[in-house]
């Protein structure tokens, strides 16, 4: 049980700065800290939030 708790603690202690690469279904989504599918992430997030506000 202690090993599992330690693994969970490590996963949830991470921040965005700790993630350099993300692979989903064998495809890089984030490579070297840059999103491969959404070229301008901040603008895309702003647009999504504004769309929710109506």
XYZ file of N, CA, C and O in Angstrom:
216
model
N 0.829 -1.204 0.000
C 0.000 0.000 0.000
C 0.862 1.251 0.000
O 0.505 2.230 -0.627
N 1.979 1.203 0.711
C 2.850 2.375 0.785
C 3.454 2.720 -0.577
O 3.542 3.886 -0.942
N 3.834 1.696 -1.348
C 4.383 1.955 -2.689
C 3.363 2.637 -3.578
O 3.692 3.538 -4.342
N 2.122 2.184 -3.509
C 1.080 2.786 -4.339
C 0.858 4.235 -3.937
O 0.725 5.102 -4.801
N 0.838 4.513 -2.648
C 0.667 5.887 -2.197
C 1.827 6.767 -2.645
O 1.630 7.924 -3.019
N 3.031 6.225 -2.618
C 4.192 6.989 -3.063
C 4.083 7.315 -4.547
O 4.368 8.442 -4.958
N 3.657 6.344 -5.355
C 3.492 6.589 -6.792
C 2.431 7.646 -7.039
O 2.615 8.535 -7.872
N 1.326 7.579 -6.334
C 0.268 8.574 -6.490
C 0.756 9.950 -6.074
O 0.447 10.953 -6.720
N 1.511 10.027 -4.999
C 2.029 11.312 -4.533
C 2.935 11.943 -5.585
O 2.867 13.146 -5.837
N 3.759 11.136 -6.225
C 4.655 11.657 -7.261
C 3.849 12.198 -8.434
O 4.121 13.286 -8.942
N 2.852 11.465 -8.868
C 2.040 11.897 -10.011
C 1.323 13.208 -9.707
O 1.358 14.150 -10.497
N 0.709 13.306 -8.544
C -0.071 14.500 -8.230
C 0.783 15.670 -7.760
O 0.298 16.796 -7.683
N 2.044 15.448 -7.468
C 2.940 16.535 -7.075
C 3.509 17.260 -8.282
O 4.056 18.343 -8.162
N 3.376 16.669 -9.466
C 3.929 17.270 -10.673
C 3.168 18.518 -11.079
O 2.006 18.720 -10.744
N 3.858 19.392 -11.802
C 3.240 20.601 -12.345
C 3.441 20.603 -13.861
O 4.152 19.757 -14.408
N 2.866 21.561 -14.526
C 3.015 21.661 -15.980
C 4.484 21.785 -16.374
O 4.893 21.287 -17.427
N 5.280 22.417 -15.532
C 6.705 22.567 -15.832
C 7.434 21.228 -15.850
O 8.498 21.105 -16.446
N 6.859 20.220 -15.190
C 7.485 18.900 -15.148
C 7.160 18.055 -16.376
O 7.801 17.029 -16.603
N 6.198 18.468 -17.163
C 5.768 17.676 -18.323
C 6.405 18.243 -19.578
O 6.126 19.366 -19.974
N 7.280 17.455 -20.182
C 7.930 17.883 -21.424
C 7.360 17.163 -22.629
O 7.367 17.686 -23.730
N 6.879 15.936 -22.425
C 6.350 15.135 -23.526
C 5.084 14.423 -23.065
O 5.027 13.941 -21.940
N 4.101 14.372 -23.946
C 2.890 13.595 -23.695
C 2.565 12.833 -24.974
O 2.524 13.429 -26.056
N 2.358 11.534 -24.840
C 2.032 10.685 -25.980
C 0.676 10.053 -25.712
O 0.444 9.500 -24.645
N -0.223 10.172 -26.675
C -1.554 9.583 -26.561
C -1.776 8.702 -27.785
O -1.679 9.184 -28.923
N -2.045 7.437 -27.549
C -2.272 6.507 -28.647
C -1.104 6.425 -29.604
O -1.291 6.280 -30.808
N 0.115 6.579 -29.078
C 1.307 6.502 -29.911
C 1.641 7.791 -30.650
O 2.591 7.839 -31.414
N 0.862 8.819 -30.430
C 1.079 10.095 -31.128
C 1.500 11.162 -30.134
O 0.867 11.335 -29.092
N 2.568 11.914 -30.458
C 2.999 13.007 -29.582
C 1.942 14.112 -29.589
O 1.575 14.617 -30.647
N 1.486 14.471 -28.405
C 0.581 15.606 -28.258
C 1.382 16.810 -27.773
O 1.176 17.931 -28.229
N 2.300 16.568 -26.847
C 3.230 17.598 -26.391
C 4.633 17.053 -26.587
O 4.946 15.945 -26.171
N 5.462 17.827 -27.262
C 6.855 17.428 -27.495
C 7.743 18.603 -27.128
O 7.535 19.714 -27.610
N 8.699 18.360 -26.253
C 9.609 19.405 -25.763
C 8.850 20.605 -25.211
O 9.245 21.757 -25.389
N 7.709 20.320 -24.561
C 6.924 21.376 -23.930
C 6.015 22.149 -24.867
O 5.353 23.094 -24.447
N 5.962 21.761 -26.132
C 5.132 22.474 -27.113
C 4.009 21.569 -27.601
O 4.253 20.446 -28.050
N 2.778 22.081 -27.535
C 1.614 21.325 -27.983
C 1.705 21.141 -29.489
O 1.951 22.097 -30.228
N 1.515 19.922 -29.950
C 1.647 19.607 -31.376
C 0.348 19.770 -32.152
O 0.370 19.878 -33.374
N -0.778 19.792 -31.455
C -2.072 19.838 -32.133
C -2.740 21.208 -32.074
O -3.577 21.524 -32.913
N -2.382 22.010 -31.074
C -2.964 23.343 -30.914
C -1.811 24.348 -30.960
O -1.040 24.467 -30.012
N -1.665 25.060 -32.069
C -0.490 25.919 -32.231
C -0.418 27.084 -31.237
O 0.653 27.443 -30.791
N -1.548 27.686 -30.895
C -1.557 28.834 -29.983
C -2.461 28.502 -28.794
O -3.618 28.906 -28.757
N -1.918 27.794 -27.838
C -2.704 27.289 -26.697
C -3.361 28.413 -25.906
O -4.557 28.335 -25.608
N -2.659 29.487 -25.526
C -3.323 30.541 -24.736
C -4.544 31.144 -25.448
O -5.590 31.359 -24.833
N -4.401 31.387 -26.743
C -5.518 31.958 -27.497
C -6.668 30.960 -27.610
O -7.836 31.336 -27.515
N -6.351 29.685 -27.795
C -7.386 28.654 -27.888
C -8.145 28.541 -26.573
O -9.368 28.394 -26.554
N -7.425 28.630 -25.460
C -8.077 28.576 -24.145
C -8.978 29.784 -23.940
O -10.114 29.648 -23.491
N -8.498 30.961 -24.291
C -9.311 32.172 -24.171
C -10.575 32.057 -25.012
O -11.674 32.376 -24.546
N -10.450 31.585 -26.236
C -11.606 31.415 -27.117
C -12.608 30.420 -26.526
O -13.821 30.650 -26.572
N -12.119 29.329 -25.961
C -13.003 28.309 -25.370
C -13.745 28.869 -24.172
O -14.951 28.622 -24.007
N -13.060 29.625 -23.322
C -13.707 30.206 -22.141
C -14.755 31.224 -22.569
O -15.870 31.257 -22.041
N -14.412 32.048 -23.551
C -15.376 33.047 -24.038
C -16.610 32.371 -24.641
O -17.732 32.834 -24.448
N -16.434 31.267 -25.340
C -17.559 30.537 -25.923
C -18.473 29.995 -24.830
O -19.697 29.965 -24.993
N -17.896 29.582 -23.723
C -18.713 29.089 -22.607
C -19.506 30.203 -21.941
O -20.601 29.960 -21.437
N -18.958 31.378 -21.932
C -19.648 32.533 -21.320
C -20.831 32.992 -22.160
O -21.718 33.658 -21.677
N -20.792 32.633 -23.439
C -21.914 32.957 -24.318
C -21.772 34.273 -24.911
O -22.264 35.123 -25.305
